[in-house]
CSV table of C-alpha atoms and ligand atoms in Angstrom, one decimal:
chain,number,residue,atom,x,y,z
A,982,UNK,CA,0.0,0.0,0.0
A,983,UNK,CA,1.5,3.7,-1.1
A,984,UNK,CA,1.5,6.0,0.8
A,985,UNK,CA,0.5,9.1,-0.9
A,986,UNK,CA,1.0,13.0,0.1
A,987,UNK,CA,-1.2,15.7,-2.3
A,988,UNK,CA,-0.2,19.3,-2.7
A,989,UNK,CA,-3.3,22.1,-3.7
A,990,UNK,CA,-3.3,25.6,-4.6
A,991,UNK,CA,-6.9,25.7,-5.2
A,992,UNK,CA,-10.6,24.1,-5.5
A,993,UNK,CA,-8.7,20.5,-5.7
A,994,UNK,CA,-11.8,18.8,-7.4
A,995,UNK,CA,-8.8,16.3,-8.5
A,996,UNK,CA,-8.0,15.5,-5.2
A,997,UNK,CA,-11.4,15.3,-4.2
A,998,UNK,CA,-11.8,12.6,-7.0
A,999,UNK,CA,-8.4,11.1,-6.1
A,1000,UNK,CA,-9.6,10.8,-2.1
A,1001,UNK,CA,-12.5,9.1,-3.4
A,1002,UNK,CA,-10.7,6.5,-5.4
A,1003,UNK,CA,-8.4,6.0,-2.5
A,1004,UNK,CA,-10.8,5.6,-0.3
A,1005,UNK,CA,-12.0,1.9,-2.1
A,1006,UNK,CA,-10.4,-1.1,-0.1
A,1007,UNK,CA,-9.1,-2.5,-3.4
A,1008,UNK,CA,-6.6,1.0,-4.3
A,1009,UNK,CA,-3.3,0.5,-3.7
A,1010,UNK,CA,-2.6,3.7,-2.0
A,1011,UNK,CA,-3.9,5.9,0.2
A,1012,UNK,CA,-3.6,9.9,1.4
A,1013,UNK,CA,-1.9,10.4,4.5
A,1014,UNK,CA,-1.9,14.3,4.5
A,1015,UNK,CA,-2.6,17.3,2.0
A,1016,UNK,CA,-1.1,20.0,2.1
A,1017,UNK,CA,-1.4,23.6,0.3
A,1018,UNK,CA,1.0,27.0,0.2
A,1019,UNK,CA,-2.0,28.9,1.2
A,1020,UNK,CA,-5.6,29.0,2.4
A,1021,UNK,CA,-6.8,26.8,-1.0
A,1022,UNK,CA,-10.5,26.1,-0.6
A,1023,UNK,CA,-9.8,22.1,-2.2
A,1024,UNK,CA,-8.2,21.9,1.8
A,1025,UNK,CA,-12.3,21.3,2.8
A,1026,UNK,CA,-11.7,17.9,0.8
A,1027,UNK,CA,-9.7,15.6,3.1
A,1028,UNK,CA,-11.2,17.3,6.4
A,1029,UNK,CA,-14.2,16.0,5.3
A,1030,UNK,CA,-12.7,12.6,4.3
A,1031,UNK,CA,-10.7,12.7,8.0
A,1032,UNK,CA,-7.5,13.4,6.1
A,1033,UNK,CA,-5.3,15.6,8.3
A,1034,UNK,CA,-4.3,18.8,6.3
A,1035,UNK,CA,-1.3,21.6,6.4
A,1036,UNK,CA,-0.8,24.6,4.5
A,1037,UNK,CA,3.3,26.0,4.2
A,1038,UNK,CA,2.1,29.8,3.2
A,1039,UNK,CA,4.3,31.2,0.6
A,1040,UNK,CA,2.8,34.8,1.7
A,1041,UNK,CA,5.0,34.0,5.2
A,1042,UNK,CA,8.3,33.3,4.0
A,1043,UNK,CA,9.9,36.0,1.6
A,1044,UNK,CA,12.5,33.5,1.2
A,1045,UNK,CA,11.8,31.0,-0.9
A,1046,UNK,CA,14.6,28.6,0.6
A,1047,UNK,CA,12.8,29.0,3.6
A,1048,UNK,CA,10.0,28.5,2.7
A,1049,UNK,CA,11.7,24.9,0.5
A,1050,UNK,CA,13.1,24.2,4.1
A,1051,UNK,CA,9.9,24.0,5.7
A,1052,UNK,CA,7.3,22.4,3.3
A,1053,UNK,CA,10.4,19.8,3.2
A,1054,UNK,CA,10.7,19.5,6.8
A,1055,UNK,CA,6.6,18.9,6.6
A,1056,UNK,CA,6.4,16.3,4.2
A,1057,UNK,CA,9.2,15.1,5.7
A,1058,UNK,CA,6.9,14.3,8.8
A,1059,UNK,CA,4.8,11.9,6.6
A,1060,UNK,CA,7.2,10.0,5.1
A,1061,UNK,CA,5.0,9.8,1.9
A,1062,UNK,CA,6.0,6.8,-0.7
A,1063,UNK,CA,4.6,9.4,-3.5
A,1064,UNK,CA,4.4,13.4,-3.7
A,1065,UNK,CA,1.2,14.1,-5.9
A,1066,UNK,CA,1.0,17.8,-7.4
A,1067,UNK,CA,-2.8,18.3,-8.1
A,1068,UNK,CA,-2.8,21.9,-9.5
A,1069,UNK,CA,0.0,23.2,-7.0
A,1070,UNK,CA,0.1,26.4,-8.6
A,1071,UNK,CA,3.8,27.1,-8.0
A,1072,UNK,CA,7.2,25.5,-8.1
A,1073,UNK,CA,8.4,22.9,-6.5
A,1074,UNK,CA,11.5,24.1,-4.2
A,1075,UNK,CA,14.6,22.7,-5.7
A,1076,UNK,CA,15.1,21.0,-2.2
A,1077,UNK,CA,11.8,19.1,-2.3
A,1078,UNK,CA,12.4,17.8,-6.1
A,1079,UNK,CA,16.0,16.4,-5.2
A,1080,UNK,CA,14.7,14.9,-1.9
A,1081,UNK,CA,11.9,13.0,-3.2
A,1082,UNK,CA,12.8,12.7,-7.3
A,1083,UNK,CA,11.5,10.6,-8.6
A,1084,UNK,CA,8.3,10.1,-6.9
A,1085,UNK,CA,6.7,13.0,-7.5
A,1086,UNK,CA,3.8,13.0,-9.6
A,1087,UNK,CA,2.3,16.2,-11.5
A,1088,UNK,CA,-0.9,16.1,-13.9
A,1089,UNK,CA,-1.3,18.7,-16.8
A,1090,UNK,CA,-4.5,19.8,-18.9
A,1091,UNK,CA,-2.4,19.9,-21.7
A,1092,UNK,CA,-0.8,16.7,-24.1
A,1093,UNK,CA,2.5,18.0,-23.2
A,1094,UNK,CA,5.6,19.0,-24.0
A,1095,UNK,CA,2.5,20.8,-25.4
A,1096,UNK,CA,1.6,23.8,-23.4
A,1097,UNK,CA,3.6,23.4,-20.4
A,1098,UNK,CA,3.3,26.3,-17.8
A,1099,UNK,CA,0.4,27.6,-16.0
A,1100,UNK,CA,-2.7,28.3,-18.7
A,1101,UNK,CA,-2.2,24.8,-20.6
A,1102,UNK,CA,-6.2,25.0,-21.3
A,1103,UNK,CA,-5.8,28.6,-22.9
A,1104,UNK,CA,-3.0,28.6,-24.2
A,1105,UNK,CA,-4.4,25.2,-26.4
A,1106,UNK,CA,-6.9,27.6,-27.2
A,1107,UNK,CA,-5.5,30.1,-28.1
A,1108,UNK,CA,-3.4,28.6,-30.9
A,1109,UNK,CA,-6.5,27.5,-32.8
A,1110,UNK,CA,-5.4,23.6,-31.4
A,1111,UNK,CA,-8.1,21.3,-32.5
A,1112,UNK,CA,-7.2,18.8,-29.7
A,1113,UNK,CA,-5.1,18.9,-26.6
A,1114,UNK,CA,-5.0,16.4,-23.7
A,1115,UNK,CA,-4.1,15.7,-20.0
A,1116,UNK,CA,-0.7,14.4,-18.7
A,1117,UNK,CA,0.9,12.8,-15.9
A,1118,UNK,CA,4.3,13.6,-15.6
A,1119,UNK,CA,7.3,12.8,-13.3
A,1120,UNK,CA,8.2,16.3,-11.3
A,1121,UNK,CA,11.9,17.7,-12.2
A,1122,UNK,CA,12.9,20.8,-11.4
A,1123,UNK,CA,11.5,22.5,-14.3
A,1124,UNK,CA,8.3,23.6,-15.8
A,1125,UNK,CA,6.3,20.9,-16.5
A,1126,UNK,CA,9.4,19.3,-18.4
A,1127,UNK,CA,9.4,15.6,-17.0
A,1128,UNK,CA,8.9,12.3,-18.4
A,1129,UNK,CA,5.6,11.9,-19.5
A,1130,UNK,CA,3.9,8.7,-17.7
A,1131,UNK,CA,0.6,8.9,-19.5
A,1132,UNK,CA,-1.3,11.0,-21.3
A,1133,UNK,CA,-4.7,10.7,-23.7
A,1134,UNK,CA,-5.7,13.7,-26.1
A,1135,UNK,CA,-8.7,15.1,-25.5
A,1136,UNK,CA,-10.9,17.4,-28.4
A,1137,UNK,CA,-11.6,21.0,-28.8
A,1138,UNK,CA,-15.0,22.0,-29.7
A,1139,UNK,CA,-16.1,24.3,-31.6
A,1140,UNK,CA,-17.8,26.3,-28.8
A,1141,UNK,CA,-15.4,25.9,-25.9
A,1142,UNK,CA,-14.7,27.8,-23.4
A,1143,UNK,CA,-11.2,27.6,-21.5
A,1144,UNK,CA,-13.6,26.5,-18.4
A,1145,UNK,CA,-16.0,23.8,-20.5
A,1146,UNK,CA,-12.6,23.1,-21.9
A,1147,UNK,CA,-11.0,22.0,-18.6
A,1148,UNK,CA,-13.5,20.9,-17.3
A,1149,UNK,CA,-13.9,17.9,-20.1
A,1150,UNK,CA,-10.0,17.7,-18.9
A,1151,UNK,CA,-10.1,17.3,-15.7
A,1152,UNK,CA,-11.8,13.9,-15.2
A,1153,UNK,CA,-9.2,12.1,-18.4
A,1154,UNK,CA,-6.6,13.7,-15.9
A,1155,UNK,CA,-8.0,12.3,-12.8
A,1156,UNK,CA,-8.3,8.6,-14.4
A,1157,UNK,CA,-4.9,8.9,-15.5
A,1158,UNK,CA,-3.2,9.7,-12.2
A,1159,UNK,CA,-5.6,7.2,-10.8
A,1160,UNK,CA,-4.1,4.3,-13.1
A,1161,UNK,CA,-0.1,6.5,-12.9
A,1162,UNK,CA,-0.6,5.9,-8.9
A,1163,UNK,CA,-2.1,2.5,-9.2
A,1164,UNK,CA,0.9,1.0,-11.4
A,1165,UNK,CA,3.4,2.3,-9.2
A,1166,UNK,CA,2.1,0.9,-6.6
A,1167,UNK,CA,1.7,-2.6,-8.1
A,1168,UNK,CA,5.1,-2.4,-9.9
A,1169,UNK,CA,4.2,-2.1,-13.6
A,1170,UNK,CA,5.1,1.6,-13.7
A,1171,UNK,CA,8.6,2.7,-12.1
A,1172,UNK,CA,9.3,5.8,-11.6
A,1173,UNK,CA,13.0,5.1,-11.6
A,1174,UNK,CA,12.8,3.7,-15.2
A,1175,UNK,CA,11.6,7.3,-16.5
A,1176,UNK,CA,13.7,9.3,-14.6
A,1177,UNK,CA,16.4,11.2,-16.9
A,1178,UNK,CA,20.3,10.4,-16.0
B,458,GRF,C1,-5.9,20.7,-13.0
B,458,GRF,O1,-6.3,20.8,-14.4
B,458,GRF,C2,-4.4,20.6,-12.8
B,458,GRF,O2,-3.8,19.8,-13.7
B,458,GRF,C3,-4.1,22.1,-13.0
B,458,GRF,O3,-5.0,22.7,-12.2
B,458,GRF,C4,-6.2,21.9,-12.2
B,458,GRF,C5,-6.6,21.6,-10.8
B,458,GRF,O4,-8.0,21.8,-10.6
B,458,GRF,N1,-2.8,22.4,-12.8
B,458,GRF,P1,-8.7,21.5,-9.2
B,458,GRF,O5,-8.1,22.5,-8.2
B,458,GRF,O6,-8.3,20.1,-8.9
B,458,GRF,O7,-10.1,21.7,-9.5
């Protein structure tokens, strides 16, 4: 059984999903903690699934090897098997990547190296793109730049919007980290194999 530690910025329907799957006897993992790096509202999520919760504010520590030092020390507490991004909104500090590389997991609403960065939906948009995708990747230390674990395109319609966009995204996203998380777990996905010398 994985052990799994998510990290929010914001609503975290994903992780609301993802603590939903985890929450069936037959998942191979499970969440021990979320944590955000501020007051994200998607925090609601695992207190009402009796997941404990911490938030590392950004806003507090101008420094942002502090503020690496800290959320470190944090996760550190949880010992998680598996760091899951889901829409962290910010960087991972260097110190985190290199301490838990590679078992971080990110997911993307874009079929990257597609739109990397932080408006993969409108950016997809915005070039016309008749399809785009979700990905899971492996976290470097870089912007959306790791080894791509799985990833399914996903259409543009004529009438989308960036949100009814994303929000046909979002659930291909959440299946795919579902199955990323899953394989790990079981052994037919390793992380290790992926990562880049
Ligand atoms: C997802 O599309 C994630 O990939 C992106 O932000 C979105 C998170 O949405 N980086 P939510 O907070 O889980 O609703």
């Amino acid at each position: 059984m994985l052990s799994l530690v998510v990290l929010i910025s914001g609503g975290g329907s994903n992780l609301r999903a993802l603590l939903e799957t985890a929450s069936h006897g037959d998942f191979p993992a499970r969440v021990v903690a979320v944590g955000a790096d501020r007051e994200a509202a998607g925090l609601a999520h695992a207190e009402e699934f009796g997941i404990p919760s911490f938030t590392v504010p950004v806003a507090s520590h101008p420094d942002r090897d502090e503020w690496g030092a800290e959320l470190l020390a944090t996760l550190n507490a949880w010992q998680p098997d598996l760091l899951v991004l889901s829409g962290l909104m910010r960087l991972l500090p260097p110190a985190v990547v290199r301490a838990y590389s590679p078992r971080i997991l990110n997911t993307h609403p874009a079929y990257l190296p597609e739109f990397p960065g932080a408006h993969g939906v409108r950016d997809a948009l915005a070039a016309g793109a008749q399809q785009t995708g979700a990905s899971v990747i492996l976290v470097d230390e870089g912007v959306d730049t790791g080894p791509v674990l799985a990833q399914e395109r996903v259409p543009i319609l004529p009438r989308d919007t960036e949100a009814t966009l994303h929000e046909r995204i979002k659930p291909v996203e959440r299946r795919l980290l579902a199955g990323v998380i899953a394989g790990i777990a079981t052994g037919t996905i390793r992380p290790e194999e992926h990562q880049r010398a």
